Tab-separated table of C-alpha atoms in Angstrom:
chain	number	residue	atom	x	y	z
O	1	MET	CA	26.396	13.156	10.714
O	2	SER	CA	28.789	15.332	8.926
O	3	GLU	CA	28.317	17.240	4.861
O	4	LEU	CA	31.380	15.553	2.890
O	5	PRO	CA	31.117	16.384	-0.964
O	6	PRO	CA	31.641	12.959	-2.826
O	7	ASN	CA	35.315	13.443	-3.297
O	8	GLY	CA	36.107	14.578	0.219
O	9	ASN	CA	37.394	11.018	1.294
O	10	PRO	CA	39.976	9.348	-0.930
O	11	ASP	CA	38.707	6.050	0.212
O	12	ASP	CA	35.772	7.652	-2.465
O	13	LEU	CA	38.320	7.728	-4.832
O	14	PRO	CA	37.738	5.362	-8.296
O	15	ALA	CA	40.575	3.054	-8.169
O	16	PRO	CA	44.158	4.278	-9.471
O	17	PHE	CA	43.525	3.859	-13.715
O	18	ASP	CA	45.802	2.135	-16.818
O	19	PRO	CA	46.782	5.615	-18.028
O	20	LEU	CA	47.287	4.208	-21.730
O	21	ASP	CA	43.283	2.740	-21.663
O	22	PRO	CA	41.555	6.492	-22.841
O	23	PHE	CA	38.570	5.248	-21.201
O	24	ASP	CA	40.692	4.931	-17.782
O	25	GLU	CA	42.100	8.147	-19.176
O	26	ILE	CA	38.939	10.707	-19.786
O	27	VAL	CA	37.316	8.815	-15.914
O	28	ALA	CA	41.362	10.011	-14.605
O	29	GLU	CA	40.363	13.295	-15.779
O	30	GLU	CA	37.505	13.832	-14.069
O	31	THR	CA	38.599	13.202	-10.182
O	32	ASP	CA	37.287	16.742	-8.942
O	33	ARG	CA	33.524	14.923	-9.782
O	34	ASP	CA	31.636	12.603	-8.396
O	35	PRO	CA	32.776	8.809	-9.279
O	36	ASP	CA	29.955	7.913	-10.968
O	37	LEU	CA	29.114	10.538	-13.310
O	38	ALA	CA	32.786	10.780	-14.179
O	39	VAL	CA	32.283	7.277	-15.369
O	40	ILE	CA	28.967	7.868	-17.433
O	41	GLU	CA	30.197	10.758	-18.764
O	42	ALA	CA	33.365	8.717	-20.280
O	43	GLY	CA	32.227	5.905	-21.891
O	44	SER	CA	29.960	8.178	-23.270
O	45	ARG	CA	32.085	10.515	-24.910
O	46	THR	CA	34.612	7.360	-25.488
O	47	LEU	CA	31.813	5.015	-27.155
O	48	ARG	CA	30.573	8.272	-29.545
O	49	THR	CA	34.585	7.955	-30.668
O	50	GLN	CA	33.591	4.686	-31.828
O	51	GLY	CA	31.162	5.111	-34.144
O	52	GLY	CA	27.435	6.109	-32.888
O	53	ALA	CA	25.105	6.466	-29.182
O	54	PRO	CA	22.916	4.821	-27.673
O	55	GLN	CA	19.350	5.443	-28.333
O	56	ALA	CA	16.986	8.346	-27.482
O	57	ASP	CA	16.187	6.286	-24.233
O	58	VAL	CA	19.412	6.619	-23.246
O	59	PRO	CA	20.878	10.111	-24.136
O	60	ALA	CA	24.676	10.716	-24.574
O	61	ARG	CA	26.705	13.620	-23.746
O	62	PRO	CA	25.055	16.485	-26.714
O	63	GLU	CA	27.065	16.834	-29.580
O	64	ASP	CA	26.861	21.045	-28.889
O	65	PRO	CA	30.127	21.472	-26.811
O	66	GLU	CA	28.377	24.446	-24.982
O	67	VAL	CA	25.341	22.469	-23.822
O	68	ASP	CA	28.029	19.539	-23.092
O	69	LYS	CA	29.443	22.481	-21.088
O	70	ALA	CA	26.405	23.714	-18.999
O	71	LEU	CA	25.683	20.202	-18.182
O	72	ARG	CA	28.959	19.330	-16.561
O	73	GLU	CA	28.807	22.208	-14.408
O	74	VAL	CA	25.218	20.951	-13.486
O	75	GLU	CA	27.235	17.629	-12.968
O	76	ALA	CA	29.994	18.878	-11.113
O	77	GLU	CA	27.425	20.969	-8.680
O	78	LEU	CA	24.411	18.109	-8.106
O	79	ALA	CA	28.148	15.999	-7.139
O	80	THR	CA	29.192	17.780	-4.415
O	81	ARG	CA	25.963	16.803	-2.264
O	82	TRP	CA	25.282	13.854	-0.396
O	83	GLY	CA	25.143	10.944	-2.398
O	84	GLU	CA	21.821	8.616	-2.731
O	85	THR	CA	23.021	6.385	-0.104
O	86	LYS	CA	23.701	9.213	2.436
O	87	LEU	CA	20.595	9.857	3.315
O	88	GLU	CA	19.250	11.472	6.891
O	89	PRO	CA	15.442	10.544	7.164
O	90	SER	CA	13.114	13.181	6.547
O	91	VAL	CA	11.530	14.876	4.117
O	92	THR	CA	11.548	17.722	6.447
O	93	ARG	CA	14.690	19.619	3.272
O	94	ILE	CA	12.422	18.717	0.386
O	95	ALA	CA	9.388	20.248	2.047
O	96	ALA	CA	10.694	23.310	2.413
O	97	LEU	CA	12.178	23.314	-1.072
O	98	MET	CA	8.467	22.574	-2.918
O	99	ASP	CA	6.831	25.503	-0.447
O	100	VAL	CA	8.474	27.901	-2.001
O	101	LEU	CA	8.125	26.748	-5.295
O	102	GLY	CA	4.868	26.730	-5.028
O	103	ASP	CA	4.633	22.933	-4.565
O	104	PRO	CA	4.752	22.570	-8.255
O	105	GLN	CA	3.842	18.930	-6.700
O	106	ARG	CA	0.095	19.531	-6.230
O	107	SER	CA	-0.579	20.783	-10.034
O	108	TYR	CA	-0.725	17.350	-11.137
O	109	PRO	CA	-2.712	13.616	-10.381
O	110	SER	CA	0.419	11.240	-9.769
O	111	ILE	CA	0.752	7.011	-9.564
O	112	HIS	CA	3.251	6.626	-6.982
O	113	ILE	CA	5.370	3.746	-6.812
O	114	THR	CA	7.523	1.943	-4.489
O	115	GLY	CA	8.501	-2.187	-3.648
O	116	THR	CA	11.973	-3.587	-4.340
O	117	ASN	CA	11.871	-4.979	-7.449
O	118	GLY	CA	10.481	-3.979	-10.677
O	119	LYS	CA	9.999	-0.655	-9.829
O	120	THR	CA	11.387	1.282	-13.239
O	121	SER	CA	10.112	-1.336	-15.310
O	122	THR	CA	6.851	-0.975	-14.303
O	123	ALA	CA	6.636	3.157	-14.453
O	124	ARG	CA	7.882	2.650	-17.858
O	125	MET	CA	4.453	0.670	-18.694
O	126	VAL	CA	2.495	3.121	-16.796
O	127	GLU	CA	3.632	5.229	-19.232
O	128	ALA	CA	3.498	3.994	-21.571
O	129	LEU	CA	0.093	3.346	-21.464
O	130	LEU	CA	-0.604	6.492	-19.828
O	131	ASN	CA	0.574	7.908	-23.678
O	132	ALA	CA	-2.162	5.198	-25.861
O	133	PHE	CA	-4.581	6.826	-23.401
O	134	GLU	CA	-3.046	10.597	-25.028
O	135	LEU	CA	-2.363	11.773	-21.525
O	136	ARG	CA	0.667	14.292	-21.298
O	137	THR	CA	2.613	12.090	-18.888
O	138	GLY	CA	6.601	13.556	-16.451
O	139	ARG	CA	8.090	10.484	-15.139
O	140	TYR	CA	10.830	10.168	-12.500
O	141	THR	CA	13.079	7.272	-11.868
O	142	SER	CA	15.805	6.037	-10.184
O	143	PRO	CA	19.685	5.070	-10.746
O	144	HIS	CA	20.085	5.556	-14.237
O	145	VAL	CA	22.135	3.650	-16.554
O	146	GLN	CA	24.044	6.332	-19.130
O	147	SER	CA	22.636	9.797	-17.793
O	148	VAL	CA	20.977	11.872	-15.274
O	149	THR	CA	18.908	13.643	-18.225
O	150	GLU	CA	17.364	9.714	-17.692
O	151	ARG	CA	16.069	10.419	-14.117
O	152	ILE	CA	13.293	13.125	-15.358
O	153	SER	CA	10.884	11.921	-18.604
O	154	LEU	CA	8.083	13.637	-20.583
O	155	ASP	CA	5.851	12.154	-22.950
O	156	GLY	CA	7.998	8.861	-22.956
O	157	ALA	CA	11.576	10.339	-23.311
O	158	PRO	CA	13.897	11.866	-21.547
O	159	ILE	CA	14.139	15.402	-20.703
O	160	SER	CA	16.721	17.394	-23.147
O	161	ALA	CA	20.406	18.678	-21.822
O	162	GLU	CA	19.126	22.463	-22.399
O	163	ARG	CA	15.665	21.949	-20.129
O	164	PHE	CA	18.056	19.353	-18.166
O	165	ILE	CA	20.618	22.432	-17.667
O	166	GLU	CA	17.277	25.534	-17.394
O	167	THR	CA	15.063	23.165	-14.590
O	168	TYR	CA	18.195	23.308	-12.202
O	169	GLN	CA	18.850	27.331	-13.500
O	170	ASP	CA	15.012	28.053	-12.946
O	171	ILE	CA	15.006	26.005	-9.211
O	172	LYS	CA	19.032	27.005	-8.132
O	173	PRO	CA	18.216	30.210	-6.112
O	174	TYR	CA	15.312	27.549	-3.974
O	175	VAL	CA	17.378	25.348	-3.062
O	176	GLU	CA	20.704	27.402	-2.157
O	177	MET	CA	17.659	29.924	0.036
O	178	VAL	CA	16.782	26.260	1.310
O	179	ASP	CA	20.107	24.929	2.246
O	180	GLY	CA	20.441	28.171	4.543
O	181	MET	CA	17.455	27.975	6.924
O	182	GLN	CA	18.634	23.550	6.979
O	183	GLU	CA	21.115	22.037	9.384
O	184	TYR	CA	22.135	19.878	6.004
O	185	ARG	CA	22.536	20.916	2.551
O	186	LEU	CA	19.366	19.015	-0.142
O	187	SER	CA	21.103	16.367	-1.400
O	188	PHE	CA	22.161	14.851	-4.960
O	189	PHE	CA	18.815	13.350	-4.595
O	190	GLU	CA	16.035	15.840	-3.392
O	191	VAL	CA	17.498	18.346	-6.402
O	192	LEU	CA	16.649	16.239	-8.706
O	193	THR	CA	13.184	15.139	-7.423
O	194	GLY	CA	12.532	19.012	-6.910
O	195	MET	CA	13.807	19.689	-10.900
O	196	ALA	CA	11.406	16.128	-11.635
O	197	TYR	CA	8.339	18.553	-9.624
O	198	ALA	CA	9.064	21.802	-11.195
O	199	ALA	CA	9.955	20.231	-14.860
O	200	PHE	CA	6.549	18.259	-14.721
O	201	SER	CA	4.218	21.347	-13.791
O	202	ASP	CA	6.126	23.549	-16.064
O	203	ALA	CA	5.142	21.127	-19.049
O	204	PRO	CA	2.459	20.810	-17.977
O	205	VAL	CA	1.215	17.434	-17.260
O	206	ASP	CA	-1.735	15.346	-17.269
O	207	VAL	CA	-0.212	12.903	-14.920
O	208	ALA	CA	3.208	12.338	-13.007
O	209	VAL	CA	4.633	8.865	-12.416
O	210	VAL	CA	7.219	8.953	-9.504
O	211	GLU	CA	9.117	6.300	-8.623
O	212	VAL	CA	10.440	6.131	-4.747
O	213	GLY	CA	14.865	6.592	-4.397
O	214	MET	CA	13.948	3.920	-1.390
O	215	GLY	CA	11.957	3.184	1.549
O	216	GLY	CA	8.632	6.008	1.405
O	217	GLU	CA	7.842	7.133	4.384
O	218	TRP	CA	10.959	9.634	4.146
O	219	ASP	CA	11.508	9.155	0.340
O	220	ALA	CA	12.258	12.783	-1.453
O	221	THR	CA	9.625	11.738	-3.650
O	222	ASN	CA	7.431	11.164	-0.937
O	223	VAL	CA	5.618	14.451	-0.604
O	224	ILE	CA	2.592	14.233	-3.163
O	225	ASP	CA	-0.592	12.071	-2.604
O	226	GLY	CA	-0.614	9.490	-4.634
O	227	ASP	CA	-4.012	9.297	-6.641
O	228	VAL	CA	-2.551	5.839	-6.988
O	229	ALA	CA	0.343	4.132	-4.842
O	230	VAL	CA	1.622	0.673	-6.656
O	231	VAL	CA	3.639	-1.780	-4.598
O	232	THR	CA	5.403	-3.423	-6.346
O	233	PRO	CA	6.923	-6.964	-4.846
O	234	ILE	CA	9.233	-6.459	-1.504
O	235	ASP	CA	11.761	-8.477	-0.463
O	236	LEU	CA	15.673	-7.969	1.533
O	237	ASP	CA	17.014	-5.010	0.401
O	238	HIS	CA	18.426	-2.032	1.935
O	239	THR	CA	18.504	-3.937	5.942
O	240	ASP	CA	20.529	-1.583	7.303
O	241	ARG	CA	18.094	1.508	6.375
O	242	LEU	CA	14.653	-0.445	5.783
O	243	GLY	CA	14.593	-2.962	7.932
O	244	GLY	CA	15.713	-6.410	8.541
O	245	THR	CA	12.191	-8.574	7.827
O	246	THR	CA	9.375	-7.966	4.757
O	247	GLY	CA	7.472	-7.017	7.017
O	248	GLU	CA	9.703	-4.367	8.279
O	249	ILE	CA	10.453	-3.341	4.647
O	250	ALA	CA	6.733	-3.007	4.122
O	251	ALA	CA	6.129	-0.538	7.010
O	252	GLU	CA	8.965	1.481	5.709
O	253	LYS	CA	6.909	1.716	1.939
O	254	SER	CA	3.655	1.784	2.803
O	255	GLY	CA	4.359	5.661	3.772
O	256	ILE	CA	3.688	6.659	-0.364
O	257	ILE	CA	-0.449	5.082	0.891
O	258	LYS	CA	-2.662	8.089	1.066
O	259	GLN	CA	-6.119	9.070	2.259
O	260	ASP	CA	-8.464	7.383	-0.129
O	261	ALA	CA	-5.889	6.339	-2.087
O	262	THR	CA	-5.968	3.252	-4.615
O	263	VAL	CA	-4.179	0.992	-3.717
O	264	ILE	CA	-1.993	-1.677	-6.377
O	265	LEU	CA	-0.522	-4.128	-4.745
O	266	ALA	CA	2.182	-7.012	-6.706
O	267	GLN	CA	1.900	-10.299	-5.213
O	268	GLN	CA	3.794	-10.081	-1.739
O	269	PRO	CA	5.461	-12.022	1.633
O	270	VAL	CA	2.857	-12.418	3.924
O	271	ASP	CA	4.265	-10.269	6.448
O	272	ALA	CA	4.084	-7.912	3.975
O	273	ALA	CA	0.738	-7.830	2.569
O	274	GLN	CA	-0.464	-7.405	6.574
O	275	VAL	CA	1.419	-4.900	7.223
O	276	LEU	CA	0.356	-2.770	3.564
O	277	LEU	CA	-3.218	-4.170	3.777
O	278	LYS	CA	-3.296	-2.802	7.565
O	279	LYS	CA	-2.403	0.532	6.358
O	280	ALA	CA	-4.333	0.584	3.202
O	281	VAL	CA	-7.546	0.279	6.049
O	282	GLU	CA	-6.138	2.924	8.826
O	283	VAL	CA	-6.785	5.381	5.751
O	284	ASP	CA	-10.041	4.547	3.842
O	285	ALA	CA	-7.257	3.742	0.725
O	286	THR	CA	-9.091	0.643	-1.310
O	287	VAL	CA	-6.679	-2.242	-2.650
O	288	ALA	CA	-6.444	-4.256	-5.798
O	289	ARG	CA	-4.597	-7.542	-4.861
O	290	GLU	CA	-2.243	-9.644	-7.915
O	291	GLY	CA	-3.898	-12.944	-8.267
O	292	LEU	CA	-7.040	-11.773	-7.040
O	293	GLU	CA	-9.178	-8.274	-8.457
O	294	PHE	CA	-5.901	-8.489	-11.183
O	295	GLY	CA	-3.682	-10.861	-12.583
O	296	VAL	CA	-1.368	-12.771	-15.188
O	297	VAL	CA	-3.937	-15.351	-17.044
O	298	ALA	CA	-1.940	-17.229	-19.011
O	299	ARG	CA	1.120	-16.520	-20.995
O	300	GLN	CA	3.605	-17.601	-23.416
O	301	VAL	CA	7.050	-17.018	-25.361
O	302	ALA	CA	7.616	-15.274	-28.266
O	303	VAL	CA	9.829	-14.010	-30.448
O	304	GLY	CA	11.351	-11.325	-28.634
O	305	GLY	CA	9.834	-11.070	-25.765
O	306	GLN	CA	6.458	-12.422	-24.506
O	307	LEU	CA	2.581	-13.108	-25.185
O	308	VAL	CA	0.075	-12.664	-22.100
O	309	THR	CA	-3.559	-12.289	-21.113
O	310	LEU	CA	-3.116	-10.187	-18.643
O	311	ARG	CA	-6.618	-9.931	-16.175
O	312	GLY	CA	-7.261	-6.029	-15.592
O	313	LEU	CA	-9.801	-4.720	-12.578
O	314	GLY	CA	-11.989	-4.417	-15.652
O	315	GLY	CA	-11.836	-7.930	-17.142
O	316	GLU	CA	-9.429	-9.214	-19.337
O	317	TYR	CA	-6.905	-8.334	-22.007
O	318	PRO	CA	-5.478	-11.116	-24.096
O	319	GLU	CA	-2.624	-11.186	-26.514
O	320	VAL	CA	-0.908	-8.717	-25.934
O	321	TYR	CA	2.153	-8.500	-27.023
O	322	LEU	CA	5.679	-7.222	-24.742
O	323	PRO	CA	8.397	-8.019	-26.305
O	324	LEU	CA	10.497	-8.016	-22.260
O	325	HIS	CA	11.598	-11.436	-21.111
O	326	GLY	CA	10.653	-13.144	-17.795
O	327	PRO	CA	7.737	-14.584	-15.590
O	328	TYR	CA	8.333	-11.030	-13.474
O	329	GLN	CA	7.671	-8.607	-16.377
O	330	ALA	CA	4.757	-10.571	-17.654
O	331	HIS	CA	3.147	-10.035	-13.348
O	332	ASN	CA	4.326	-5.998	-13.609
O	333	ALA	CA	2.500	-5.852	-16.747
O	334	ALA	CA	-0.589	-6.873	-14.334
O	335	VAL	CA	0.461	-4.305	-12.392
O	336	ALA	CA	0.976	-1.586	-14.240
O	337	LEU	CA	-2.041	-2.013	-16.091
O	338	ALA	CA	-3.890	-2.844	-13.449
O	339	ALA	CA	-2.334	1.227	-11.826
O	340	VAL	CA	-4.088	3.191	-15.309
O	341	GLU	CA	-7.391	1.244	-13.898
O	342	ALA	CA	-7.717	2.430	-11.107
O	343	PHE	CA	-6.118	5.858	-12.434
O	344	PHE	CA	-9.356	5.962	-14.941
O	345	GLY	CA	-11.261	4.834	-12.434
O	346	VAL	CA	-11.789	1.147	-14.129
O	347	GLY	CA	-13.301	-0.841	-12.052
O	348	SER	CA	-15.759	2.002	-9.835
O	349	GLN	CA	-15.915	5.040	-11.415
O	350	ARG	CA	-17.219	3.023	-14.751
O	351	PRO	CA	-17.276	-0.533	-15.259
O	352	GLU	CA	-15.776	-1.250	-18.756
O	353	PRO	CA	-12.223	-3.027	-19.351
O	354	LEU	CA	-10.012	-0.097	-21.183
O	355	ASP	CA	-10.038	-0.174	-25.724
O	356	ALA	CA	-7.631	-3.256	-25.512
O	357	ASP	CA	-6.223	-2.435	-28.759
O	358	THR	CA	-4.608	0.581	-27.555
O	359	VAL	CA	-3.602	-1.146	-24.125
O	360	ARG	CA	-2.329	-3.809	-27.211
O	361	LYS	CA	-0.380	-0.463	-28.651
O	362	ALA	CA	0.745	0.883	-25.377
O	363	PHE	CA	2.338	-2.694	-23.783
O	364	ALA	CA	3.930	-3.468	-27.568
O	365	ALA	CA	6.181	-0.010	-27.962
O	366	VAL	CA	7.592	-0.283	-24.105
O	367	SER	CA	11.680	-0.544	-23.613
O	368	SER	CA	13.708	-0.844	-20.126
O	369	PRO	CA	16.543	-0.385	-21.201
O	370	GLY	CA	19.627	-2.736	-19.064
O	371	ARG	CA	16.822	-5.511	-17.704
O	372	LEU	CA	17.348	-7.999	-20.108
O	373	GLU	CA	18.480	-6.768	-22.823
O	374	VAL	CA	20.344	-7.923	-25.711
O	375	VAL	CA	23.837	-5.263	-26.667
O	376	ARG	CA	25.781	-7.811	-29.131
O	377	ARG	CA	25.434	-10.801	-30.985
O	378	SER	CA	27.681	-13.671	-31.459
O	379	PRO	CA	28.515	-13.644	-28.774
O	380	THR	CA	24.943	-12.777	-27.472
O	381	VAL	CA	26.122	-10.344	-25.043
O	382	VAL	CA	23.037	-9.643	-22.619
O	383	LEU	CA	22.673	-6.708	-19.423
O	384	ASP	CA	20.105	-7.063	-16.999
O	385	ALA	CA	20.852	-4.529	-13.810
O	386	ALA	CA	19.427	-7.184	-10.814
O	387	HIS	CA	21.605	-6.542	-7.926
O	388	ASN	CA	20.004	-8.413	-5.148
O	389	PRO	CA	19.448	-12.198	-4.593
O	390	ALA	CA	15.320	-11.052	-5.500
O	391	GLY	CA	15.989	-9.611	-8.523
O	392	ALA	CA	18.986	-12.383	-9.773
O	393	ARG	CA	16.004	-15.136	-8.817
O	394	ALA	CA	13.963	-13.272	-11.594
O	395	THR	CA	16.725	-12.999	-14.516
O	396	ALA	CA	18.246	-16.021	-13.752
O	397	GLU	CA	14.647	-18.211	-14.318
O	398	ALA	CA	13.904	-15.871	-17.396
O	399	VAL	CA	17.503	-15.619	-18.601
O	400	GLY	CA	16.480	-19.808	-18.608
O	401	GLU	CA	13.344	-19.077	-19.700
O	402	ALA	CA	14.200	-17.519	-23.127
O	403	PHE	CA	17.697	-18.186	-24.225
O	404	ASP	CA	18.794	-21.054	-25.159
O	405	PHE	CA	22.931	-20.330	-24.596
O	406	SER	CA	24.514	-23.858	-23.823
O	407	ARG	CA	27.214	-22.154	-21.410
O	408	LEU	CA	27.098	-18.717	-20.266
O	409	ILE	CA	29.393	-17.109	-18.853
O	410	GLY	CA	28.970	-13.856	-16.930
O	411	VAL	CA	30.672	-10.401	-16.127
O	412	VAL	CA	29.410	-9.000	-12.453
O	413	GLY	CA	30.999	-6.371	-10.518
O	414	ALA	CA	27.875	-5.380	-7.575
O	415	SER	CA	28.422	-2.731	-4.778
O	416	GLY	CA	29.818	-3.350	-1.476
O	417	ASP	CA	27.164	-2.383	0.958
O	418	LYS	CA	24.948	-5.138	-1.033
O	419	ASN	CA	24.074	-9.573	0.118
O	420	VAL	CA	26.252	-10.576	-2.978
O	421	ARG	CA	26.161	-14.473	-1.993
O	422	GLY	CA	22.498	-13.951	-2.413
O	423	LEU	CA	22.883	-12.346	-5.553
O	424	LEU	CA	26.151	-14.913	-6.799
O	425	GLU	CA	24.110	-17.822	-5.530
O	426	ALA	CA	21.013	-16.676	-7.618
O	427	PHE	CA	23.865	-17.167	-10.704
O	428	GLU	CA	25.770	-20.078	-10.100
O	429	PRO	CA	23.257	-22.959	-11.897
O	430	ILE	CA	23.049	-20.518	-14.686
O	431	PHE	CA	26.699	-19.094	-15.090
O	432	ALA	CA	29.382	-22.112	-16.179
O	433	GLU	CA	31.658	-19.094	-15.141
O	434	VAL	CA	31.896	-16.314	-14.224
O	435	VAL	CA	34.619	-13.341	-13.924
O	436	VAL	CA	34.631	-10.918	-11.132
O	437	THR	CA	35.041	-7.231	-11.592
O	438	GLN	CA	34.230	-3.631	-10.284
O	439	ASN	CA	32.076	-1.093	-11.816
O	440	SER	CA	34.534	2.690	-11.297
O	441	SER	CA	32.037	4.084	-8.726
O	442	HIS	CA	33.181	4.688	-5.027
O	443	ARG	CA	30.153	2.174	-3.678
O	444	ALA	CA	32.349	-0.941	-5.737
O	445	MET	CA	33.143	-3.967	-4.116
O	446	ASP	CA	36.768	-4.339	-4.790
O	447	ALA	CA	36.931	-6.904	-7.694
O	448	ASP	CA	39.377	-9.010	-5.174
O	449	GLU	CA	36.924	-9.147	-1.630
O	450	LEU	CA	34.364	-10.356	-4.642
O	451	ALA	CA	36.413	-13.701	-6.243
O	452	ALA	CA	36.688	-14.716	-2.876
O	453	ILE	CA	32.950	-15.467	-1.967
O	454	ALA	CA	32.796	-16.319	-5.690
O	455	VAL	CA	35.234	-19.113	-5.235
O	456	GLU	CA	32.790	-19.753	-2.541
O	457	VAL	CA	29.793	-19.896	-4.019
O	458	PHE	CA	31.238	-21.538	-7.396
O	459	GLY	CA	34.614	-23.087	-6.868
O	460	ASP	CA	38.306	-21.621	-8.010
O	461	ASP	CA	37.866	-23.616	-11.564
O	462	ARG	CA	35.282	-21.381	-12.062
O	463	VAL	CA	36.043	-17.619	-11.530
O	464	GLN	CA	38.211	-15.863	-13.404
O	465	VAL	CA	39.607	-12.102	-11.874
O	466	GLU	CA	39.399	-8.869	-14.185
O	467	PRO	CA	39.056	-5.664	-11.727
O	468	ARG	CA	38.839	-3.313	-14.458
O	469	LEU	CA	35.112	-3.282	-16.686
O	470	PRO	CA	36.480	-3.887	-19.947
O	471	ASP	CA	38.478	-6.496	-19.445
O	472	ALA	CA	36.644	-8.687	-18.089
O	473	LEU	CA	33.939	-8.073	-21.252
O	474	GLU	CA	37.131	-9.448	-22.652
O	475	ALA	CA	37.668	-12.165	-20.789
O	476	ALA	CA	34.145	-12.971	-20.411
O	477	VAL	CA	33.231	-13.361	-24.479
O	478	THR	CA	36.152	-15.554	-24.835
O	479	LEU	CA	35.477	-18.134	-22.638
O	480	ALA	CA	31.876	-18.163	-24.717
O	481	GLU	CA	33.471	-18.262	-27.712
O	482	GLU	CA	35.054	-21.090	-27.035
O	483	GLU	CA	32.409	-23.316	-28.047
O	484	GLY	CA	32.907	-21.830	-31.425
O	485	GLU	CA	30.696	-18.894	-33.365
O	486	PHE	CA	28.048	-20.600	-33.044
O	487	ALA	CA	27.559	-23.289	-29.960
O	488	GLY	CA	25.421	-20.453	-28.602
O	489	GLY	CA	27.599	-19.461	-25.313
O	490	ALA	CA	27.048	-16.112	-24.660
O	491	VAL	CA	27.745	-13.248	-21.928
O	492	LEU	CA	24.587	-12.188	-19.207
O	493	VAL	CA	26.783	-8.232	-17.202
O	494	THR	CA	25.150	-7.657	-13.332
O	495	GLY	CA	25.400	-7.562	-10.678
O	496	SER	CA	25.324	-2.958	-10.580
O	497	VAL	CA	23.043	-0.645	-12.301
O	498	ILE	CA	26.019	1.018	-12.691
O	499	THR	CA	27.881	-1.528	-13.622
O	500	VAL	CA	25.221	-2.009	-16.803
O	501	GLY	CA	25.014	1.198	-17.109
O	502	GLU	CA	29.470	1.297	-18.279
O	503	ALA	CA	29.045	-2.167	-20.042
O	504	ARG	CA	25.864	-0.203	-22.211
O	505	LEU	CA	28.441	2.879	-23.036
O	506	LEU	CA	31.751	0.150	-23.742
O	507	LEU	CA	29.530	-2.376	-26.317
O	508	ARG	CA	26.490	-0.342	-27.788
O	509	LYS	CA	27.630	1.232	-30.655
O	510	GLY	CA	24.620	2.460	-31.292
């Protein structure tokens, strides 16, 4: 397996850009960097000149030129490493890095989260609950929507660019030491994981909330022994690496279940549940299952979200306002609550539930950027990072429940390694028309190739092709406005986290 930087293969370079477009000009300047990082930076610079930065939980570029320059240098160095889609399945390199760093990941307890969909939203909810109970948290999630610094959070907020740079510089000598000892250099994701664990130890945090990157057993995050292991719903994704059935995928993801841990299981396919329960028995782990030991008792749509009653490990928590849309987010909330209860020993060491008012306060403050996020009105533009059929089905259901759109136009830009047909089929019932496009990642499916599949799913008269995302957004808005300003037309941008991140940068004005 050879190691080439992302720009080492001409096929990985972004497609040619229109030199007259300032957004594309900035991306084109960054040909020596990972295309994903280049477009994220370009969008941030363009957005800032248009009138403001995104919300605080999705940081923009640093305003200080020197800090911005230093962050660019770190990003450039990270971009020379294997990307997140190029893997050598082992934890050998990350374990070696942890060893030379003094095993920082063992200086705090952790809640480890795997699954196919819902991991990041669940991690954010777990973090909010722990913060509400006055614990200092570190959260590590992936991928990022706009800025790589989003991936490492302390006390509910992304670490500053300055701290991100400092953490990288602190561990860089050790990273280079491990590089020289191993057959392959540490990957982009492995270095970031090492940075997160080091930053959490340095803070120090009371508890780490860690989302796996892919799978579980050989994921770089799996050098921790999570006191609580969380498995969100498992479905078919990354089948070329994890297996062709949900049972096979569950076997890989079960690797995060450690000796004597507590396992929180969301509702699972039967074969996946059997695998996960078998692993729990093998390591003497305690299991709590959604629908049996905990779950969603009731839910109703509310303005800006939903009102839910959750049954936890210690009792019921009524009238919890969750400012997120869709049944799946209610189930994520139930999983997150059970995970935090388990962390505090509810249902085992202590019989009483958590303080209900504190739980309500925590959930009311939850956000999840890029997950059914409204970024514009008149017409409404919604962003959702669904990138596989299961996620698309959940999003489609949530859109129908939470919004009353008379005409919904889809903007879809997907990665070439995904089940694109399945994703489009999930959205077909709710899209009046679809504008297919492509993001600037080297992983993006060609817009014409995507259009060919879309025509088979939607029919030729419902598909429009706009290779450039800004053009696709403009075309979709125009289609949504055809019925008039107050007719209820809307746009949903989806298909990839990168597509959503680029759209967010183009559309949000602070």
